[in-house]
PDB file of C-alpha atoms in Angstrom:
ATOM      1  CA  MET A 698     100.660  67.691  80.480  1.00 38.00           C
ATOM      2  CA  ALA A 699     103.855  69.660  79.310  1.00 45.00           C
ATOM      3  CA  GLU A 700     106.597  67.068  77.772  1.00 48.00           C
ATOM      4  CA  SER A 701     109.739  67.345  79.762  1.00 51.00           C
ATOM      5  CA  PRO A 702     112.436  69.275  77.524  1.00 56.00           C
ATOM      6  CA  ARG A 703     114.669  67.057  75.389  1.00 57.00           C
ATOM      7  CA  THR A 704     118.319  66.782  75.972  1.00 53.00           C
ATOM      8  CA  TYR A 705     120.028  68.601  73.066  1.00 53.00           C
ATOM      9  CA  GLY A 706     123.961  68.696  72.107  1.00 51.00           C
ATOM     10  CA  GLY A 707     124.540  66.484  75.590  1.00 50.00           C
ATOM     11  CA  VAL A 708     122.747  69.134  77.696  1.00 57.00           C
ATOM     12  CA  ASP A 709     119.806  68.135  79.793  1.00 74.00           C
ATOM     13  CA  GLY A 710     116.732  70.202  78.751  1.00 79.00           C
ATOM     14  CA  SER A 711     115.877  70.945  82.184  1.00 89.00           C
ATOM     15  CA  ALA A 712     119.226  72.476  82.721  1.00 91.00           C
ATOM     16  CA  ARG A 713     118.698  74.501  79.508  1.00 92.00           C
ATOM     17  CA  VAL A 714     115.596  75.979  80.932  1.00 94.00           C
ATOM     18  CA  ALA A 715     117.419  76.609  84.149  1.00 95.00           C
ATOM     19  CA  GLU A 716     120.603  78.238  82.224  1.00 95.00           C
ATOM     20  CA  ARG A 717     117.910  80.303  80.432  1.00 96.00           C
ATOM     21  CA  ARG A 718     116.417  81.282  83.376  1.00 97.00           C
ATOM     22  CA  ARG A 719     119.473  82.472  85.168  1.00 97.00           C
ATOM     23  CA  ALA A 720     120.336  84.451  82.279  1.00 97.00           C
ATOM     24  CA  LEU A 721     116.893  86.184  82.372  1.00 98.00           C
ATOM     25  CA  VAL A 722     117.160  87.132  86.064  1.00 98.00           C
ATOM     26  CA  GLU A 723     120.666  88.298  85.505  1.00 97.00           C
ATOM     27  CA  ALA A 724     119.486  90.336  82.802  1.00 97.00           C
ATOM     28  CA  GLY A 725     116.669  91.790  84.718  1.00 96.00           C
ATOM     29  CA  LEU A 726     119.021  92.630  87.413  1.00 96.00           C
ATOM     30  CA  ASP A 727     121.322  94.773  84.506  1.00 94.00           C
ATOM     31  CA  LEU A 728     118.142  96.854  83.652  1.00 94.00           C
ATOM     32  CA  LEU A 729     116.438  97.213  86.785  1.00 93.00           C
ATOM     33  CA  GLY A 730     119.569  98.170  88.681  1.00 90.00           C
ATOM     34  CA  THR A 731     120.317 101.109  86.296  1.00 85.00           C
ATOM     35  CA  THR A 732     119.817 104.907  86.944  1.00 76.00           C
ATOM     36  CA  GLU A 733     116.897 104.816  84.679  1.00 77.00           C
ATOM     37  CA  PRO A 734     115.529 101.347  85.230  1.00 81.00           C
ATOM     38  CA  GLU A 735     113.298  99.988  82.497  1.00 85.00           C
ATOM     39  CA  LEU A 736     112.118  96.571  81.820  1.00 91.00           C
ATOM     40  CA  THR A 737     110.415  94.887  79.392  1.00 94.00           C
ATOM     41  CA  VAL A 738     109.920  91.346  78.067  1.00 96.00           C
ATOM     42  CA  ARG A 739     111.300  92.085  74.641  1.00 95.00           C
ATOM     43  CA  GLY A 740     114.468  94.023  76.473  1.00 95.00           C
ATOM     44  CA  VAL A 741     115.322  91.732  78.866  1.00 96.00           C
ATOM     45  CA  CYS A 742     115.187  89.033  76.119  1.00 97.00           C
ATOM     46  CA  ARG A 743     117.836  90.777  73.966  1.00 96.00           C
ATOM     47  CA  ARG A 744     119.799  91.567  76.970  1.00 96.00           C
ATOM     48  CA  ALA A 745     120.144  87.793  77.938  1.00 97.00           C
ATOM     49  CA  GLY A 746     120.399  86.443  74.641  1.00 96.00           C
ATOM     50  CA  VAL A 747     117.204  84.104  74.614  1.00 95.00           C
ATOM     51  CA  ALA A 748     114.805  84.201  72.282  1.00 95.00           C
ATOM     52  CA  SER A 749     111.272  85.560  73.335  1.00 92.00           C
ATOM     53  CA  ARG A 750     109.494  82.694  73.296  1.00 92.00           C
ATOM     54  CA  TYR A 751     111.539  80.914  75.849  1.00 95.00           C
ATOM     55  CA  PHE A 752     110.948  83.756  78.430  1.00 97.00           C
ATOM     56  CA  TYR A 753     107.532  82.231  79.249  1.00 96.00           C
ATOM     57  CA  GLU A 754     108.634  78.974  79.874  1.00 94.00           C
ATOM     58  CA  SER A 755     109.827  80.605  83.136  1.00 95.00           C
ATOM     59  CA  PHE A 756     107.796  83.630  83.751  1.00 97.00           C
ATOM     60  CA  SER A 757     104.313  84.469  82.868  1.00 96.00           C
ATOM     61  CA  ASP A 758     105.041  88.413  82.651  1.00 96.00           C
ATOM     62  CA  LYS A 759     107.488  90.979  83.350  1.00 95.00           C
ATOM     63  CA  ASN A 760     106.113  91.268  86.986  1.00 95.00           C
ATOM     64  CA  ASP A 761     107.044  87.700  87.604  1.00 97.00           C
ATOM     65  CA  LEU A 762     110.633  88.439  86.508  1.00 97.00           C
ATOM     66  CA  MET A 763     110.697  91.462  88.690  1.00 95.00           C
ATOM     67  CA  GLN A 764     109.519  89.475  91.563  1.00 96.00           C
ATOM     68  CA  ALA A 765     112.113  86.626  90.681  1.00 97.00           C
ATOM     69  CA  VAL A 766     115.193  89.108  90.288  1.00 97.00           C
ATOM     70  CA  TYR A 767     114.244  90.717  93.757  1.00 97.00           C
ATOM     71  CA  ASP A 768     114.035  87.262  95.423  1.00 97.00           C
ATOM     72  CA  HIS A 769     117.599  86.521  94.066  1.00 97.00           C
ATOM     73  CA  VAL A 770     119.115  89.604  95.342  1.00 97.00           C
ATOM     74  CA  ILE A 771     117.231  88.767  98.634  1.00 97.00           C
ATOM     75  CA  GLY A 772     118.535  85.154  98.702  1.00 96.00           C
ATOM     76  CA  GLU A 773     122.030  85.864  98.114  1.00 96.00           C
ATOM     77  CA  ILE A 774     122.056  88.723 100.903  1.00 96.00           C
ATOM     78  CA  THR A 775     120.417  86.697 103.454  1.00 96.00           C
ATOM     79  CA  THR A 776     122.458  83.415 102.688  1.00 97.00           C
ATOM     80  CA  THR A 777     125.879  85.038 102.332  1.00 97.00           C
ATOM     81  CA  THR A 778     124.969  87.598 105.759  1.00 96.00           C
ATOM     82  CA  LEU A 779     123.827  84.399 107.829  1.00 95.00           C
ATOM     83  CA  ALA A 780     127.213  82.232 106.857  1.00 97.00           C
ATOM     84  CA  ALA A 781     129.113  85.610 108.097  1.00 96.00           C
ATOM     85  CA  VAL A 782     127.415  85.527 111.378  1.00 94.00           C
ATOM     86  CA  GLY A 783     127.962  81.801 111.947  1.00 94.00           C
ATOM     87  CA  THR A 784     131.487  81.878 111.675  1.00 96.00           C
ATOM     88  CA  ALA A 785     131.769  85.037 113.500  1.00 96.00           C
ATOM     89  CA  PRO A 786     133.060  84.996 117.233  1.00 95.00           C
ATOM     90  CA  ASP A 787     130.231  84.545 119.714  1.00 91.00           C
ATOM     91  CA  THR A 788     130.143  88.010 121.051  1.00 92.00           C
ATOM     92  CA  GLU A 789     127.326  90.477 120.714  1.00 91.00           C
ATOM     93  CA  HIS A 790     129.695  93.194 118.882  1.00 94.00           C
ATOM     94  CA  ASP A 791     131.246  90.745 116.847  1.00 95.00           C
ATOM     95  CA  ARG A 792     127.785  88.806 115.506  1.00 94.00           C
ATOM     96  CA  VAL A 793     126.070  92.280 114.824  1.00 94.00           C
ATOM     97  CA  HIS A 794     129.687  93.708 112.908  1.00 96.00           C
ATOM     98  CA  ALA A 795     129.726  90.714 110.856  1.00 96.00           C
ATOM     99  CA  ALA A 796     125.962  90.886 109.507  1.00 95.00           C
ATOM    100  CA  VAL A 797     126.284  94.720 109.093  1.00 96.00           C
ATOM    101  CA  HIS A 798     129.893  94.574 107.184  1.00 97.00           C
ATOM    102  CA  THR A 799     128.340  91.742 104.926  1.00 97.00           C
ATOM    103  CA  ILE A 800     125.081  93.838 104.072  1.00 96.00           C
ATOM    104  CA  VAL A 801     127.042  96.923 103.500  1.00 97.00           C
ATOM    105  CA  ARG A 802     129.912  95.352 101.657  1.00 97.00           C
ATOM    106  CA  LEU A 803     127.120  93.498  99.108  1.00 96.00           C
ATOM    107  CA  VAL A 804     125.476  96.196  98.336  1.00 94.00           C
ATOM    108  CA  ALA A 805     128.182  98.432  97.661  1.00 93.00           C
ATOM    109  CA  GLU A 806     130.304  96.140  95.577  1.00 94.00           C
ATOM    110  CA  ASP A 807     127.527  95.771  93.234  1.00 94.00           C
ATOM    111  CA  PRO A 808     125.258  98.827  92.838  1.00 89.00           C
ATOM    112  CA  ARG A 809     122.596  96.993  91.042  1.00 93.00           C
ATOM    113  CA  ARG A 810     121.675  95.643  94.129  1.00 94.00           C
ATOM    114  CA  GLY A 811     121.503  98.685  96.152  1.00 90.00           C
ATOM    115  CA  ARG A 812     119.362 100.679  93.420  1.00 89.00           C
ATOM    116  CA  LEU A 813     116.890  97.593  93.310  1.00 92.00           C
ATOM    117  CA  LEU A 814     116.550  97.384  97.057  1.00 91.00           C
ATOM    118  CA  PHE A 815     116.813 101.012  97.699  1.00 86.00           C
ATOM    119  CA  SER A 816     116.357 103.542  94.769  1.00 82.00           C
ATOM    120  CA  ALA A 817     113.719 105.863  95.310  1.00 76.00           C
ATOM    121  CA  THR A 818     113.641 106.026  91.229  1.00 76.00           C
ATOM    122  CA  LEU A 819     112.704 102.580  91.009  1.00 80.00           C
ATOM    123  CA  SER A 820     109.310 102.351  92.464  1.00 79.00           C
ATOM    124  CA  ASN A 821     106.195 100.299  91.314  1.00 85.00           C
ATOM    125  CA  ASP A 822     103.426  98.117  93.144  1.00 90.00           C
ATOM    126  CA  VAL A 823     105.406  95.237  92.560  1.00 91.00           C
ATOM    127  CA  LEU A 824     108.694  96.331  94.171  1.00 90.00           C
ATOM    128  CA  ALA A 825     106.547  98.002  96.732  1.00 90.00           C
ATOM    129  CA  ALA A 826     105.081  94.944  97.828  1.00 93.00           C
ATOM    130  CA  LYS A 827     108.805  92.930  97.514  1.00 94.00           C
ATOM    131  CA  ARG A 828     110.118  95.750  99.768  1.00 92.00           C
ATOM    132  CA  SER A 829     107.517  95.585 102.469  1.00 92.00           C
ATOM    133  CA  GLU A 830     108.125  91.550 102.086  1.00 94.00           C
ATOM    134  CA  SER A 831     111.873  91.773 102.790  1.00 93.00           C
ATOM    135  CA  THR A 832     111.419  94.362 105.521  1.00 92.00           C
ATOM    136  CA  GLN A 833     109.236  91.840 107.524  1.00 92.00           C
ATOM    137  CA  MET A 834     111.485  88.861 106.613  1.00 93.00           C
ATOM    138  CA  PHE A 835     114.661  90.714 107.932  1.00 92.00           C
ATOM    139  CA  ALA A 836     112.723  91.953 111.109  1.00 92.00           C
ATOM    140  CA  GLY A 837     111.794  88.256 111.514  1.00 90.00           C
ATOM    141  CA  LEU A 838     114.871  86.852 111.042  1.00 89.00           C
ATOM    142  CA  LEU A 839     116.774  89.486 113.398  1.00 89.00           C
ATOM    143  CA  ALA A 840     114.165  88.553 116.164  1.00 87.00           C
ATOM    144  CA  SER A 841     115.274  85.151 116.034  1.00 85.00           C
ATOM    145  CA  GLN A 842     118.982  85.596 116.189  1.00 82.00           C
ATOM    146  CA  ALA A 843     118.637  87.952 119.182  1.00 81.00           C
ATOM    147  CA  SER A 844     115.677  85.941 120.939  1.00 78.00           C
ATOM    148  CA  GLU A 845     118.167  83.217 120.438  1.00 79.00           C
ATOM    149  CA  PHE A 846     121.440  85.302 121.568  1.00 76.00           C
ATOM    150  CA  TYR A 847     119.682  87.136 124.285  1.00 73.00           C
ATOM    151  CA  ALA A 848     117.444  84.267 125.763  1.00 70.00           C
ATOM    152  CA  THR A 849     114.150  86.203 125.458  1.00 64.00           C
ATOM    153  CA  ASP A 850     111.170  84.669 126.674  1.00 63.00           C
ATOM    154  CA  THR A 851     108.776  86.939 128.495  1.00 58.00           C
ATOM    155  CA  THR A 852     105.683  88.497 126.417  1.00 64.00           C
ATOM    156  CA  ASP A 853     106.814  92.087 127.006  1.00 62.00           C
ATOM    157  CA  THR A 854     110.641  91.420 125.780  1.00 73.00           C
ATOM    158  CA  ILE A 855     109.399  89.846 122.724  1.00 78.00           C
ATOM    159  CA  GLU A 856     107.251  92.762 122.040  1.00 83.00           C
ATOM    160  CA  ARG A 857     109.698  95.263 122.721  1.00 84.00           C
ATOM    161  CA  LEU A 858     112.052  92.753 120.586  1.00 86.00           C
ATOM    162  CA  ASP A 859     109.242  92.576 117.619  1.00 87.00           C
ATOM    163  CA  LEU A 860     109.279  96.748 117.611  1.00 90.00           C
ATOM    164  CA  THR A 861     113.057  97.279 117.907  1.00 91.00           C
ATOM    165  CA  THR A 862     113.604  94.807 115.227  1.00 92.00           C
ATOM    166  CA  HIS A 863     111.291  96.626 112.730  1.00 92.00           C
ATOM    167  CA  PHE A 864     112.700 100.268 113.503  1.00 93.00           C
ATOM    168  CA  VAL A 865     116.244  98.780 113.363  1.00 93.00           C
ATOM    169  CA  VAL A 866     115.524  97.253 109.863  1.00 94.00           C
ATOM    170  CA  GLY A 867     114.017 100.600 108.429  1.00 93.00           C
ATOM    171  CA  GLY A 868     116.385 102.809 109.891  1.00 94.00           C
ATOM    172  CA  PHE A 869     119.171 100.550 108.675  1.00 95.00           C
ATOM    173  CA  ALA A 870     117.615 100.610 105.024  1.00 93.00           C
ATOM    174  CA  GLN A 871     117.500 104.589 104.948  1.00 93.00           C
ATOM    175  CA  VAL A 872     121.123 104.857 105.877  1.00 95.00           C
ATOM    176  CA  LEU A 873     121.694 102.563 103.079  1.00 94.00           C
ATOM    177  CA  THR A 874     119.308 104.640 101.001  1.00 91.00           C
ATOM    178  CA  ALA A 875     121.108 108.044 101.733  1.00 93.00           C
ATOM    179  CA  TRP A 876     124.385 106.761 101.675  1.00 93.00           C
ATOM    180  CA  LEU A 877     123.842 105.098  98.396  1.00 90.00           C
ATOM    181  CA  GLY A 878     122.374 108.200  96.862  1.00 87.00           C
ATOM    182  CA  GLY A 879     125.119 110.010  97.940  1.00 90.00           C
ATOM    183  CA  GLU A 880     123.177 111.948 100.523  1.00 93.00           C
ATOM    184  CA  LEU A 881     125.654 110.842 103.757  1.00 93.00           C
ATOM    185  CA  VAL A 882     129.162 111.598 102.724  1.00 95.00           C
ATOM    186  CA  LEU A 883     130.845 108.550 104.842  1.00 96.00           C
ATOM    187  CA  ASP A 884     133.365 105.841 103.943  1.00 96.00           C
ATOM    188  CA  GLU A 885     132.247 102.138 104.145  1.00 96.00           C
ATOM    189  CA  ASP A 886     134.266 101.472 107.557  1.00 97.00           C
ATOM    190  CA  ALA A 887     132.347 104.515 109.102  1.00 97.00           C
ATOM    191  CA  VAL A 888     129.172 103.000 107.891  1.00 97.00           C
ATOM    192  CA  VAL A 889     129.752  99.615 109.303  1.00 97.00           C
ATOM    193  CA  ASN A 890     131.021 100.863 112.560  1.00 97.00           C
ATOM    194  CA  TRP A 891     128.405 103.336 113.264  1.00 97.00           C
ATOM    195  CA  CYS A 892     125.261 101.221 112.142  1.00 96.00           C
ATOM    196  CA  THR A 893     127.036  98.635 114.253  1.00 96.00           C
ATOM    197  CA  ASP A 894     127.126 100.888 117.527  1.00 96.00           C
ATOM    198  CA  LEU A 895     123.182 101.972 116.586  1.00 94.00           C
ATOM    199  CA  LEU A 896     122.371  98.281 116.463  1.00 92.00           C
ATOM    200  CA  LEU A 897     123.848  97.582 119.474  1.00 91.00           C
ATOM    201  CA  ALA A 898     122.772 100.327 121.504  1.00 91.00           C
ATOM    202  CA  ALA A 899     118.951  99.014 120.304  1.00 87.00           C
ATOM    203  CA  ALA A 900     119.762  95.295 121.631  1.00 79.00           C
ATOM    204  CA  PRO A 901     117.041  93.979 124.566  1.00 68.00           C
ATOM    205  CA  SER A 902     119.109  95.076 127.086  1.00 58.00           C
ATOM    206  CA  GLN A 903     116.602  94.316 129.636  1.00 43.00           C
ATOM    207  CA  THR A 904     118.182  90.799 129.686  1.00 42.00           C
ATOM    208  CA  ARG A 905     121.124  91.857 130.917  1.00 45.00           C
ATOM    209  CA  HIS A 906     120.143  94.603 133.386  1.00 41.00           C
ATOM    210  CA  SER A 907     116.803  94.990 135.381  1.00 37.00           C
ATOM    211  CA  ALA A 908     113.997  96.331 133.187  1.00 38.00           C
ATOM    212  CA  GLY A 909     114.086 100.434 133.284  1.00 40.00           C
ATOM    213  CA  SER A 910     117.555 100.333 134.883  1.00 39.00           C
ATOM    214  CA  THR A 911     120.724 102.349 133.057  1.00 39.00           C
ATOM    215  CA  PRO A 912     123.295 100.018 131.848  1.00 41.00           C
ATOM    216  CA  ALA A 913     126.131  99.986 134.191  1.00 39.00           C
ATOM    217  CA  ARG A 914     130.008 100.210 132.968  1.00 38.00           C
ATOM    218  CA  SER A 915     132.458  97.737 134.041  1.00 37.00           C
ATOM    219  CA  GLY A 916     133.205  98.259 137.927  1.00 40.00           C
ATOM    220  CA  HIS A 917     129.775 100.193 138.506  1.00 41.00           C
ATOM    221  CA  SER A 918     126.312  99.289 139.761  1.00 40.00           C
ATOM    222  CA  ALA A 919     123.520  99.543 137.492  1.00 40.00           C
ATOM    223  CA  GLY A 920     121.900 103.235 137.391  1.00 41.00           C
ATOM    224  CA  SER A 921     124.573 104.362 139.328  1.00 41.00           C
ATOM    225  CA  THR A 922     126.682 107.616 138.267  1.00 40.00           C
ATOM    226  CA  PRO A 923     130.453 106.428 137.224  1.00 42.00           C
ATOM    227  CA  ALA A 924     132.679 108.305 139.911  1.00 44.00           C
ATOM    228  CA  PRO A 925     136.478 108.922 139.338  1.00 42.00           C
ATOM    229  CA  PRO A 926     138.936 107.048 140.585  1.00 41.00           C
ATOM    230  CA  GLY A 927     139.450 107.587 144.620  1.00 42.00           C
ATOM    231  CA  HIS A 928     135.754 108.460 144.976  1.00 45.00           C
ATOM    232  CA  SER A 929     132.568 106.578 145.705  1.00 45.00           C
ATOM    233  CA  ALA A 930     129.889 106.169 143.322  1.00 44.00           C
ATOM    234  CA  GLY A 931     127.767 109.328 143.189  1.00 44.00           C
ATOM    235  CA  SER A 932     129.774 111.567 145.074  1.00 46.00           C
ATOM    236  CA  THR A 933     130.624 115.111 144.031  1.00 43.00           C
ATOM    237  CA  PRO A 934     134.462 115.098 143.174  1.00 45.00           C
ATOM    238  CA  ALA A 935     136.900 117.206 145.688  1.00 45.00           C
ATOM    239  CA  PRO A 936     139.923 118.552 144.477  1.00 44.00           C
ATOM    240  CA  PRO A 937     143.002 117.394 145.921  1.00 43.00           C
ATOM    241  CA  GLY A 938     143.610 117.618 149.803  1.00 45.00           C
ATOM    242  CA  HIS A 939     139.599 118.180 150.767  1.00 46.00           C
ATOM    243  CA  SER A 940     137.166 115.583 151.403  1.00 46.00           C
ATOM    244  CA  ALA A 941     134.211 114.751 148.928  1.00 45.00           C
ATOM    245  CA  GLY A 942     131.440 116.941 148.836  1.00 46.00           C
ATOM    246  CA  SER A 943     133.009 119.875 150.792  1.00 46.00           C
ATOM    247  CA  THR A 944     133.490 123.508 149.708  1.00 45.00           C
ATOM    248  CA  PRO A 945     136.870 123.841 148.213  1.00 46.00           C
ATOM    249  CA  ALA A 946     138.519 126.051 150.721  1.00 45.00           C
ATOM    250  CA  ARG A 947     141.435 128.478 149.613  1.00 45.00           C
ATOM    251  CA  SER A 948     144.835 128.175 150.540  1.00 43.00           C
ATOM    252  CA  GLY A 949     145.267 129.033 154.471  1.00 44.00           C
ATOM    253  CA  HIS A 950     141.661 128.185 155.324  1.00 47.00           C
ATOM    254  CA  SER A 951     139.578 125.524 156.790  1.00 46.00           C
ATOM    255  CA  ALA A 952     137.091 123.782 154.107  1.00 45.00           C
ATOM    256  CA  GLY A 953     133.884 125.568 154.436  1.00 45.00           C
ATOM    257  CA  SER A 954     134.843 128.492 155.997  1.00 46.00           C
ATOM    258  CA  THR A 955     134.522 132.112 154.780  1.00 46.00           C
ATOM    259  CA  PRO A 956     137.905 133.584 153.816  1.00 49.00           C
ATOM    260  CA  ALA A 957     138.517 136.844 155.785  1.00 47.00           C
ATOM    261  CA  PRO A 958     140.208 139.888 154.508  1.00 46.00           C
ATOM    262  CA  HIS A 959     144.284 140.050 155.369  1.00 46.00           C
ATOM    263  CA  GLY A 960     144.752 141.104 158.707  1.00 46.00           C
ATOM    264  CA  HIS A 961     141.448 139.374 160.283  1.00 48.00           C
ATOM    265  CA  SER A 962     140.487 136.223 161.480  1.00 47.00           C
ATOM    266  CA  ALA A 963     138.729 134.170 159.668  1.00 46.00           C
ATOM    267  CA  GLY A 964     134.711 134.641 160.122  1.00 46.00           C
ATOM    268  CA  SER A 965     135.575 137.851 162.210  1.00 46.00           C
ATOM    269  CA  THR A 966     133.718 141.393 161.428  1.00 44.00           C
ATOM    270  CA  PRO A 967     136.361 143.646 159.823  1.00 47.00           C
ATOM    271  CA  ALA A 968     136.657 146.762 161.962  1.00 39.00           C
TER     272      ALA A 968
END
């Protein structure tokens, strides 16, 4: 059985191990979050200012460190995002906007996070597995939040929600990948607002409307075509002075009549 690290310089041995581990994870993020990532045990120890022999007290190899770096970043994003959602006003728009804004801000303010999570240049079996794992995790987390908010409980609704959350998480990740890579030339507010709108459009509307119906705007029945003020829903708006659905008549003629040439009575055959 390994002995516990001894106290040295007034610092508990386990605290020193934890500090070295933290330094190695941070150095790993520095190396993985570059435009030309390269991670080696020697390189990460040099960057962290930690002797190589201490690397193995926390990690078995560089892949183990890579997984720890990824989990560290995902943990930060998850914790911060859930906190933002928890303090947002309890409305559909505000909660979704809080989540999207937090995630976009976190990856934008520290490019290392964005490159680690989304960069196509940083790809190996370890990261591929971690990215798949985090996608499943975020989809499950989103489904849990949506299920609680919309009170989804039927099998059909849950299956739809599961599909939708995977669709949304994958699409959002692709947007961030393209945005961080410069393929989408948009400012941060535009990314946040448009992604918020897209996520709201994908919300489980069947909990608010009957299945298959078209969500109705305020003041209109579900599935109806909103009518301009003064007209019945679904009717064809008529010009001022005419009944709805009638054929507009020229000045001096009755609605629906055939206009007669000048000097002839309406409907007569010109002589």
